[in-house]
Coordinates of C-alpha atoms in Angstrom, one line a residue:
Chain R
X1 CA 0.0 0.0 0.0
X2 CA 2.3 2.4 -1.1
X3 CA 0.7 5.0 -2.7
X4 CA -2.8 6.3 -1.8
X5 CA -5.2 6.5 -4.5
X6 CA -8.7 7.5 -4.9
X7 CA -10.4 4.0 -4.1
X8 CA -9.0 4.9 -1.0
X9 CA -10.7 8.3 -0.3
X10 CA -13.6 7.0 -1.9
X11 CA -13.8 4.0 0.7
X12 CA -13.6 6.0 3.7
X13 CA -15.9 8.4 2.4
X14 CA -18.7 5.8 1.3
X15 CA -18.1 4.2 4.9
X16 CA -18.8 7.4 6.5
X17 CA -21.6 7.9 4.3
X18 CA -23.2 5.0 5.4
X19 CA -22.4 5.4 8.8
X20 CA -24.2 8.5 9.5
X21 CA -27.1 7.3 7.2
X22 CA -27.1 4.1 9.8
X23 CA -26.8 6.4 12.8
X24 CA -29.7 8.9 11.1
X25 CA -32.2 5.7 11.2
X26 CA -31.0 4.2 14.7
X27 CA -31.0 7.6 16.1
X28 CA -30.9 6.4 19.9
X29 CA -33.5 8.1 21.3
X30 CA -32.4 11.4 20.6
X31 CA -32.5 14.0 18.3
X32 CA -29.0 15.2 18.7
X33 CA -27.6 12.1 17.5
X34 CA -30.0 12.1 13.8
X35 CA -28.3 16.1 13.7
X36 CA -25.1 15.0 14.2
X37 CA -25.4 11.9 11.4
X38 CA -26.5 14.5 9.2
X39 CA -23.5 16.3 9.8
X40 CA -21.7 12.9 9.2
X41 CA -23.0 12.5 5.3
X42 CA -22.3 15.6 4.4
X43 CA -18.6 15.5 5.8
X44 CA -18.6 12.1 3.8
X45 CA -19.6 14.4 0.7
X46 CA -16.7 16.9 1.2
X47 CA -14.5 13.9 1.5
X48 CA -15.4 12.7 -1.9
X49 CA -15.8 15.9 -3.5
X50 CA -12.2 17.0 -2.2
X51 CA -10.6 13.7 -3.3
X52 CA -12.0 13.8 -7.1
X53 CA -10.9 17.4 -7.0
X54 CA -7.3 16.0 -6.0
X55 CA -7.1 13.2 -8.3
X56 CA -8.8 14.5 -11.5
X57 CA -6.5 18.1 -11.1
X58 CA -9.7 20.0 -10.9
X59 CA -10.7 23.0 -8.5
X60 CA -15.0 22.8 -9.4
X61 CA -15.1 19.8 -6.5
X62 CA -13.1 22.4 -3.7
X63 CA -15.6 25.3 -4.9
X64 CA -18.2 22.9 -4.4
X65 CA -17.2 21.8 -1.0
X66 CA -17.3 25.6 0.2
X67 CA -20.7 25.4 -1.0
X68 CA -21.9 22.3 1.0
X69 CA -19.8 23.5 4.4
X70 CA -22.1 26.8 3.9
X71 CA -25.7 24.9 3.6
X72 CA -24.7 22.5 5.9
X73 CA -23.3 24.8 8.2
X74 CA -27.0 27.0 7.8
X75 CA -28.7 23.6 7.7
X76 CA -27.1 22.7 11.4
X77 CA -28.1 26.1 12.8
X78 CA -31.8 26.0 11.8
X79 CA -32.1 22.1 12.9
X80 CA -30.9 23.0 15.9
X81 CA -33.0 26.0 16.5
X82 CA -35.9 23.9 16.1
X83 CA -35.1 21.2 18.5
X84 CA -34.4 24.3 21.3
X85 CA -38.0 25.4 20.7
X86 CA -39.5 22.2 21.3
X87 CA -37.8 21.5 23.4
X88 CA -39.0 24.8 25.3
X89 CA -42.5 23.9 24.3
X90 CA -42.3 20.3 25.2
X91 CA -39.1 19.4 27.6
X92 CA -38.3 16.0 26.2
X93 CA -36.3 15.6 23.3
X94 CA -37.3 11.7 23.2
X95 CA -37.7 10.5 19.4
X96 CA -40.3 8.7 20.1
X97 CA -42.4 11.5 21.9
X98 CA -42.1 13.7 18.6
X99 CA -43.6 11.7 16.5
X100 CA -47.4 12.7 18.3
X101 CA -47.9 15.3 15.7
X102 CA -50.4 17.5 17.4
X103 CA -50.7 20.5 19.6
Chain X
X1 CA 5.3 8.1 4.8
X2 CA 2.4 9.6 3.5
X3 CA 0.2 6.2 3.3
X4 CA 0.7 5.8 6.7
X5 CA -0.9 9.4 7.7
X6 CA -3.5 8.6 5.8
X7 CA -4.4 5.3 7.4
X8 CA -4.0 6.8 10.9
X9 CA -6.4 9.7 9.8
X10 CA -8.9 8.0 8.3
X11 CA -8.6 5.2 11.1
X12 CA -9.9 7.6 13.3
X13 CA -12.0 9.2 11.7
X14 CA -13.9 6.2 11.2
X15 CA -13.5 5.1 15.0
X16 CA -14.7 8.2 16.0
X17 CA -17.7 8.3 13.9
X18 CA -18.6 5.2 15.2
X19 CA -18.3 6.4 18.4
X20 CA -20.7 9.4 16.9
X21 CA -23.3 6.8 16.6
X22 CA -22.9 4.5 19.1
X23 CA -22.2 6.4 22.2
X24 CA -25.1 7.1 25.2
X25 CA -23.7 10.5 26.4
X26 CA -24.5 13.1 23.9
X27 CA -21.7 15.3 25.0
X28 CA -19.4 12.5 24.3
X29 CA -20.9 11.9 20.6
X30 CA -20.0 15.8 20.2
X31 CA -16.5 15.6 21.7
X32 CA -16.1 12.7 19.1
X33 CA -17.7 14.6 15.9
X34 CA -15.0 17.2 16.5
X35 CA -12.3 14.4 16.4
X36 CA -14.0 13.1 13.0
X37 CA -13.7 16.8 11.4
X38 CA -10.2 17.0 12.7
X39 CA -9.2 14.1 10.7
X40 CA -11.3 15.1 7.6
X41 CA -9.4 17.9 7.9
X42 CA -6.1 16.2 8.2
X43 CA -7.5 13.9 5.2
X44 CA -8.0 16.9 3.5
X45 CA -4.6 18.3 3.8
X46 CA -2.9 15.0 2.6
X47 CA -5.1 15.7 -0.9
X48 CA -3.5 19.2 -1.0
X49 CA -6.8 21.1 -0.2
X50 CA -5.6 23.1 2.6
X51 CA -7.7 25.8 2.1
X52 CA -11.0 23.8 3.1
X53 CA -9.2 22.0 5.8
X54 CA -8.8 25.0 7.7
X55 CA -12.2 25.9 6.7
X56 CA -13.1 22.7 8.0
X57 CA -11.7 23.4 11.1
X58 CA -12.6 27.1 11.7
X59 CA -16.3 26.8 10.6
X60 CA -17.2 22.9 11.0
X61 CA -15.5 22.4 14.6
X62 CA -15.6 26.2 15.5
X63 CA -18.7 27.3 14.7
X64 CA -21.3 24.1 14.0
X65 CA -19.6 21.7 16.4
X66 CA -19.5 24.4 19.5
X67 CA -22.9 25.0 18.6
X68 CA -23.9 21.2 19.2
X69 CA -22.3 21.4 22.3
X70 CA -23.8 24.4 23.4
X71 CA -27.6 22.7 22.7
X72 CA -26.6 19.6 24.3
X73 CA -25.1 21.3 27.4
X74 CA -28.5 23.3 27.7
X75 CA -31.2 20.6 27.3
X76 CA -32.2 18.2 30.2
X77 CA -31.1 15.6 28.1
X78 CA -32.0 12.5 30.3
X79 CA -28.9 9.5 29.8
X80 CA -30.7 6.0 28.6
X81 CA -33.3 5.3 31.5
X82 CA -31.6 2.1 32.1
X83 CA -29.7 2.6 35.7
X84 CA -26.4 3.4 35.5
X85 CA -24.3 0.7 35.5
X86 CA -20.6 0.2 36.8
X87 CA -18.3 1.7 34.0
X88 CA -16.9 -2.2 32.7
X89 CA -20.1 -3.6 32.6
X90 CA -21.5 -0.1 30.6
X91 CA -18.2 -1.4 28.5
X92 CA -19.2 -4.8 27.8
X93 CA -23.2 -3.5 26.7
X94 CA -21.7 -1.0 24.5
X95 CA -19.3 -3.3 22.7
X96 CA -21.8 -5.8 22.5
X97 CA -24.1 -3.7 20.7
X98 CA -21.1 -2.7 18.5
X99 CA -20.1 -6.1 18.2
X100 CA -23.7 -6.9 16.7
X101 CA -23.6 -4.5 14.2
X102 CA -20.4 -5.6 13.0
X103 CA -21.4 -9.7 13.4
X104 CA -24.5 -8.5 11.1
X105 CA -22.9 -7.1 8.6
X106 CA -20.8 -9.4 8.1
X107 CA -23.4 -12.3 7.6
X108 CA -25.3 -10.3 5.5
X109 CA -22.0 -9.8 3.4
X110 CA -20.8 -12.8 3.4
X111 CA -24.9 -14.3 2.7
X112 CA -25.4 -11.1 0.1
X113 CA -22.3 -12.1 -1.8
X114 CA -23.4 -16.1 -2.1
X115 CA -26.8 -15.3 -2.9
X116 CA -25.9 -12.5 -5.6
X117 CA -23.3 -14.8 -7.1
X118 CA -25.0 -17.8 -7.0
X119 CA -28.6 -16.6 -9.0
X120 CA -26.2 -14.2 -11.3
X121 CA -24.4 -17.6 -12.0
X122 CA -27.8 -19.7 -12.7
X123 CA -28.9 -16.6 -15.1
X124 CA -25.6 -16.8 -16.9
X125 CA -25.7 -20.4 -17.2
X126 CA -29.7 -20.2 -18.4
X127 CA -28.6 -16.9 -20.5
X128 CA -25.9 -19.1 -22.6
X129 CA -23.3 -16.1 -21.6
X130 CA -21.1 -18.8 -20.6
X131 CA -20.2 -22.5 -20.4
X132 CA -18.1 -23.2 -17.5
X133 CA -16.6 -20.2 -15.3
X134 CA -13.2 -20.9 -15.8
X135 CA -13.5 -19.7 -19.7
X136 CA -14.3 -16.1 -19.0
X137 CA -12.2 -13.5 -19.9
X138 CA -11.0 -11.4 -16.7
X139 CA -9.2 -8.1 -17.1
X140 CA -6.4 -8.4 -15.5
X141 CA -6.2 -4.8 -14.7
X142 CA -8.5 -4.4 -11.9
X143 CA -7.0 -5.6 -8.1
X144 CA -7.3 -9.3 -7.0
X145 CA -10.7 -9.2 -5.9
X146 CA -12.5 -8.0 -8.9
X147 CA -10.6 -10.5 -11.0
X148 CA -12.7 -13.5 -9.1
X149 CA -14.6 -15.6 -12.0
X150 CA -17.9 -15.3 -10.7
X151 CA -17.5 -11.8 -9.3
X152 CA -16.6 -10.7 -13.1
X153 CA -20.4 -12.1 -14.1
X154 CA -21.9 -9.8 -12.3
X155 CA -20.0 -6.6 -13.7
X156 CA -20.8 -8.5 -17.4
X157 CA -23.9 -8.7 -17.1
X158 CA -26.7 -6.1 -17.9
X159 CA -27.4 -3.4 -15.8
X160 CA -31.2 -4.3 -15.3
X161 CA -30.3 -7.5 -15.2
X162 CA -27.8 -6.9 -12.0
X163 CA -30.4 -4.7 -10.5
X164 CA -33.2 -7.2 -9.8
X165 CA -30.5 -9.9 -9.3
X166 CA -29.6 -7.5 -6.8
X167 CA -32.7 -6.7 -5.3
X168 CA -33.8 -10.1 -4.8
X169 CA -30.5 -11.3 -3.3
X170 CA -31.0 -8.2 -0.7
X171 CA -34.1 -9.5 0.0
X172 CA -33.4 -13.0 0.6
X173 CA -30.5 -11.7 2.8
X174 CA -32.4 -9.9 5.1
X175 CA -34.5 -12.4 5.8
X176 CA -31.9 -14.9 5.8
X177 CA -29.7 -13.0 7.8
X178 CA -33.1 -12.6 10.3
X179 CA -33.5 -16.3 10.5
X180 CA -30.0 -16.6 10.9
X181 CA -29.7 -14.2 13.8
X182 CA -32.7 -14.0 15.6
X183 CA -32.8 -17.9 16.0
X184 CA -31.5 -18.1 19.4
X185 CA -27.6 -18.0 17.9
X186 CA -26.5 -15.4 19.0
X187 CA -29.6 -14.6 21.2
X188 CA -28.4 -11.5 22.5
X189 CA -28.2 -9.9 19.2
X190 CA -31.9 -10.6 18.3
X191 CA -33.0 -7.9 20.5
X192 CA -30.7 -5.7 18.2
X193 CA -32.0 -7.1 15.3
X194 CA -35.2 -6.7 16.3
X195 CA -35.2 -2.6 16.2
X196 CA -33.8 -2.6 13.3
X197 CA -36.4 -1.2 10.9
X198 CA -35.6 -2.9 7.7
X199 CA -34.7 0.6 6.0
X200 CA -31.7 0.0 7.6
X201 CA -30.8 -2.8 5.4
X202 CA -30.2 0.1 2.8
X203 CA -27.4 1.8 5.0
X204 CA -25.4 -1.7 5.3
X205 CA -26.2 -2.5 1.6
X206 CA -24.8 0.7 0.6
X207 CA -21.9 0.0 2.3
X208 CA -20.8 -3.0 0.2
X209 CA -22.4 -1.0 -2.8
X210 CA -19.4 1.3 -2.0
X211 CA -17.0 -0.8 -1.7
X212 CA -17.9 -3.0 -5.3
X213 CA -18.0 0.9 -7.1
X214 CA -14.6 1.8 -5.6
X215 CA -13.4 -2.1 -7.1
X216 CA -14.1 -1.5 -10.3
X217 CA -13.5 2.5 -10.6
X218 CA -11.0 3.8 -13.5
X219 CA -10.7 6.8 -14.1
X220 CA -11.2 7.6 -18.4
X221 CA -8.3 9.3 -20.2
X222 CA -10.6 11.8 -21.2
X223 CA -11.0 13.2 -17.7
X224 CA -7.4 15.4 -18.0
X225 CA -9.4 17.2 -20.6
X226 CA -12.6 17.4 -19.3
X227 CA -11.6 19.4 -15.8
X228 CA -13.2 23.1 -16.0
X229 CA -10.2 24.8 -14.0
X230 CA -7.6 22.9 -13.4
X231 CA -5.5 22.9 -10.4
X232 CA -2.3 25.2 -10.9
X233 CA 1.7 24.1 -9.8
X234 CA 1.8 24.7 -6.4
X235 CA 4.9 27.0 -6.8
X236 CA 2.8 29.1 -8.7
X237 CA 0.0 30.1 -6.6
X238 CA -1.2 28.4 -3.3
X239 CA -4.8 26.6 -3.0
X240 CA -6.0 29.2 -1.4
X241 CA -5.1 32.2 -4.4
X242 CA -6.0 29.1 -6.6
X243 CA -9.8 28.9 -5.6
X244 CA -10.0 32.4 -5.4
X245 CA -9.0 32.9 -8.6
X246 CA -11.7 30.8 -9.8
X247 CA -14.9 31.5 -7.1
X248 CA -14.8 35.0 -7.6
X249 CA -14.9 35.0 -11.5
X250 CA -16.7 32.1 -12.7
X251 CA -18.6 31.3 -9.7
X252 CA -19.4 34.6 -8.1
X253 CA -23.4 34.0 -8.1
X254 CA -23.1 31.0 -6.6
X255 CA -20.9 32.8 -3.7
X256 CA -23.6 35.5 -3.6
X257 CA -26.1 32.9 -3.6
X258 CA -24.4 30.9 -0.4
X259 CA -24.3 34.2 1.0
X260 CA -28.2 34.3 0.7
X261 CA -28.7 30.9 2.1
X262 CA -26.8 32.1 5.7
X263 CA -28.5 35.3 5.9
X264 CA -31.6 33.2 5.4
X265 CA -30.4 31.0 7.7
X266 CA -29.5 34.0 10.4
X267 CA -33.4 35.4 9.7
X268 CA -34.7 32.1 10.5
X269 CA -32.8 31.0 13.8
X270 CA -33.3 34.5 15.3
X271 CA -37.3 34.5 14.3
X272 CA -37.4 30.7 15.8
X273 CA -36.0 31.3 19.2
X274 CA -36.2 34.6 19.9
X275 CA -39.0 35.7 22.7
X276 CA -39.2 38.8 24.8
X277 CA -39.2 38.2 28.2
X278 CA -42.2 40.0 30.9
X279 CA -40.0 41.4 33.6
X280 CA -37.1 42.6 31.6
X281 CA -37.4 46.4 30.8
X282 CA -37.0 47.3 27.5
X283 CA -37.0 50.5 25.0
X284 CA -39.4 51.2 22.8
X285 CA -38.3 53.6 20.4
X286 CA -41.5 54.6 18.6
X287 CA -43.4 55.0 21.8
X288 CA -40.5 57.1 23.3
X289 CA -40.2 59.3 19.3
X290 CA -43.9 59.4 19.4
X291 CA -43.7 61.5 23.2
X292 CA -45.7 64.9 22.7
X293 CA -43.4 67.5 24.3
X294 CA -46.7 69.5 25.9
X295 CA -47.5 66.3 27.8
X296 CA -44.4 65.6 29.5
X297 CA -44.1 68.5 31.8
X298 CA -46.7 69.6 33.9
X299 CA -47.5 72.7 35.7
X300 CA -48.6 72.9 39.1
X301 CA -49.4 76.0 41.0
X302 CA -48.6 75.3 44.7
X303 CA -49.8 77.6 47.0
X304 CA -47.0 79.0 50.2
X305 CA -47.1 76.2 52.8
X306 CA -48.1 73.3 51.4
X307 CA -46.9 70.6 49.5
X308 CA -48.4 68.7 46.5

């Protein structure tokens, strides 16, 4: 294993990927841990984005990257204003309590 | 020298994003997050993007990360309402559940593999593609494990053809795999297997998905051509001057347009938990611009002696 290629980015990126989309659906019991799987895939995006932008000698996937830290970054702030409401309003943040969606 | 930074990075990055998942404390699944963007951002460096590593670092860890930790700090968040047990036997309940997750997905490879193989290999045989599997052709350019006979049919093939092959192996996997598991086995497991909603069948598939892509990826000699800016010597300019030379000219709506999406953002977090408090005295402006001056001051005529 001498040389690092892109199979090799794209491994650890697809792994991560499917991490955080495991961790989205077993979210244990809390909402903070679905947020923070969220923020998981999209780290496994940069990851791939920055490694084709490496290996195929073009800048587009870094410009790209700056995008998706920004939505993500907006994306992480909204979700989490959300969850601070309800959790005003309700004082659980039990997964299985939100999904009564009434009152 | 390099190859070995990378493994150690991406090691933990991978370790700690397990530990993102799979950890009860919620301040501890932030604490490891922050580790994971660390070593994307080390990973990044290694590529030669140091501009969005310390990007990662300065607005990933320093801004969305502190922001977790602030929520989770705030909220009650109530730890798993088993009672607390002594920290080896916590341990051994945490690795176990681990330790089924990994003992699942590898049965469901391992099962996935055999069934996918085997029915692609009783369609070959019934399609006439071939005779015996030792007379394929394998290219002899892809790595060891994409040069395996059978493994070769199912690249060969058509791509409808791999699809439902694929969907119905997944589906006699995961039921195999529940029958496998959930028989009393490894008996502890089934109570893991048993919250699994199946949609979670799609985040282990997609790992192996993953890993057969990344097998058989080659790059095209067209791509050189293809790139729309390609990266500079790094003598000449730095990433940094690099991507600015190319976001503010060819990509300067799109910057305008992320600038949108966080002012957007700002607007939206401020109008969702903002609320004014009763007791806490504040200014209004328009009641105190609206004040009529002949109203403020009154005059009272008090006669010698007395008071008001």
């Amino acid at each position: 294993m001498a040389e690092i290629t892109l199979n090799h980015y794209l491994l650890v990126a697809g792994f991560l990927f499917a991490l955080g989309l495991f961790g989205v659906f077993w979210g244990r019991k809390n909402v903070i841990t679905i947020l923070m799987s969220i923020e998981l895939m999209l780290l496994a995006v940069n990851i791939n984005f920055v490694a084709f932008s490496a290996f195929l000698n073009d800048l587009v996937g870094q410009i790209f990257t700056l995008f998706v830290l920004t939505v993500a970054a907006a994306e992480a702030a909204i979700g989490l204003a959300i969850l601070v409401v309800y959790y005003r309003n309700r004082g659980t943040i039990n997964v299985e309590d939100i999904s009564v969606m009434k009152g | 020298m390099v190859s070995i930074a990378f493994f150690v990075f991406a090691g933990i990055l991978i370790a700690s994003a397990l530990a993102v998942v799979f950890s009860r404390n919620s301040v501890h699944s932030v604490l490891f997050l922050i580790l994971a963007f660390f070593n994307a951002a080390a990973l990044f460096l290694i590529a030669g993007a140091e501009f969005l590593a310390m990007l990662l670092v300065v607005v990933y860890v320093g801004a969305v990360a502190v922001l977790f930790l602030f929520v989770v700090m705030m909220m009650d968040i109530n730890p798993q309402t088993q009672p607390r047990l002594f920290a080896f036997e916590q341990f051994k309940k945490t690795s176990l559940d681990l330790m089924t997750f990994i003992g699942y997905v590898v049965i469901f490879f391992g099962l996935f593999v055999a069934i996918g193989y085997g029915l692609s290999y009783v369609y070959s045989v019934f399609a006439g593609i071939i005779e015996q599997p030792t007379k394929l052709a394998i290219n002899e350019d892809l790595p060891w494990i994409a040069q395996l006979p059978w493994l070769s049919l199912l690249y060969d093939s058509a791509l409808e053809v791999r699809f439902w092959i694929g969907l119905v192996a997944y589906f006699l996997t995961w039921r195999l795999t529940q029958v496998i598991i959930g028989s009393g086995f490894l008996q502890v497991a089934s109570r893991f297997i048993n919250s699994l909603p199946s949609l979670m069948g799609v985040a282990i598939l997609l790992i192996f998905e993953f890993c057969f892509l990344v097998i058989q990826w080659q790059s095209s000699s067209m791509s050189e051509s293809l790139s729309n800016s390609p990266l500079p010597p790094v003598d000449l300019m730095n990433n940094t001057a690099a991507i600015g030379q190319v976001l503010y000219r060819d990509y300067v709506y799109w910057f305008q347009g992320a600038g949108l999406i966080l002012l957007v953002a700002m607007i939206g977090a401020i109008v969702l938990t903002l609320r004014h408090r009763k007791s806490v005295k504040r200014q209004n402006v328009s009641d105190q611009l609206k004040r009529d001056p002949k109203e403020t001051v009154e005059l009272k005529k008090i006669p010698l002696g007395e008071g008001i």
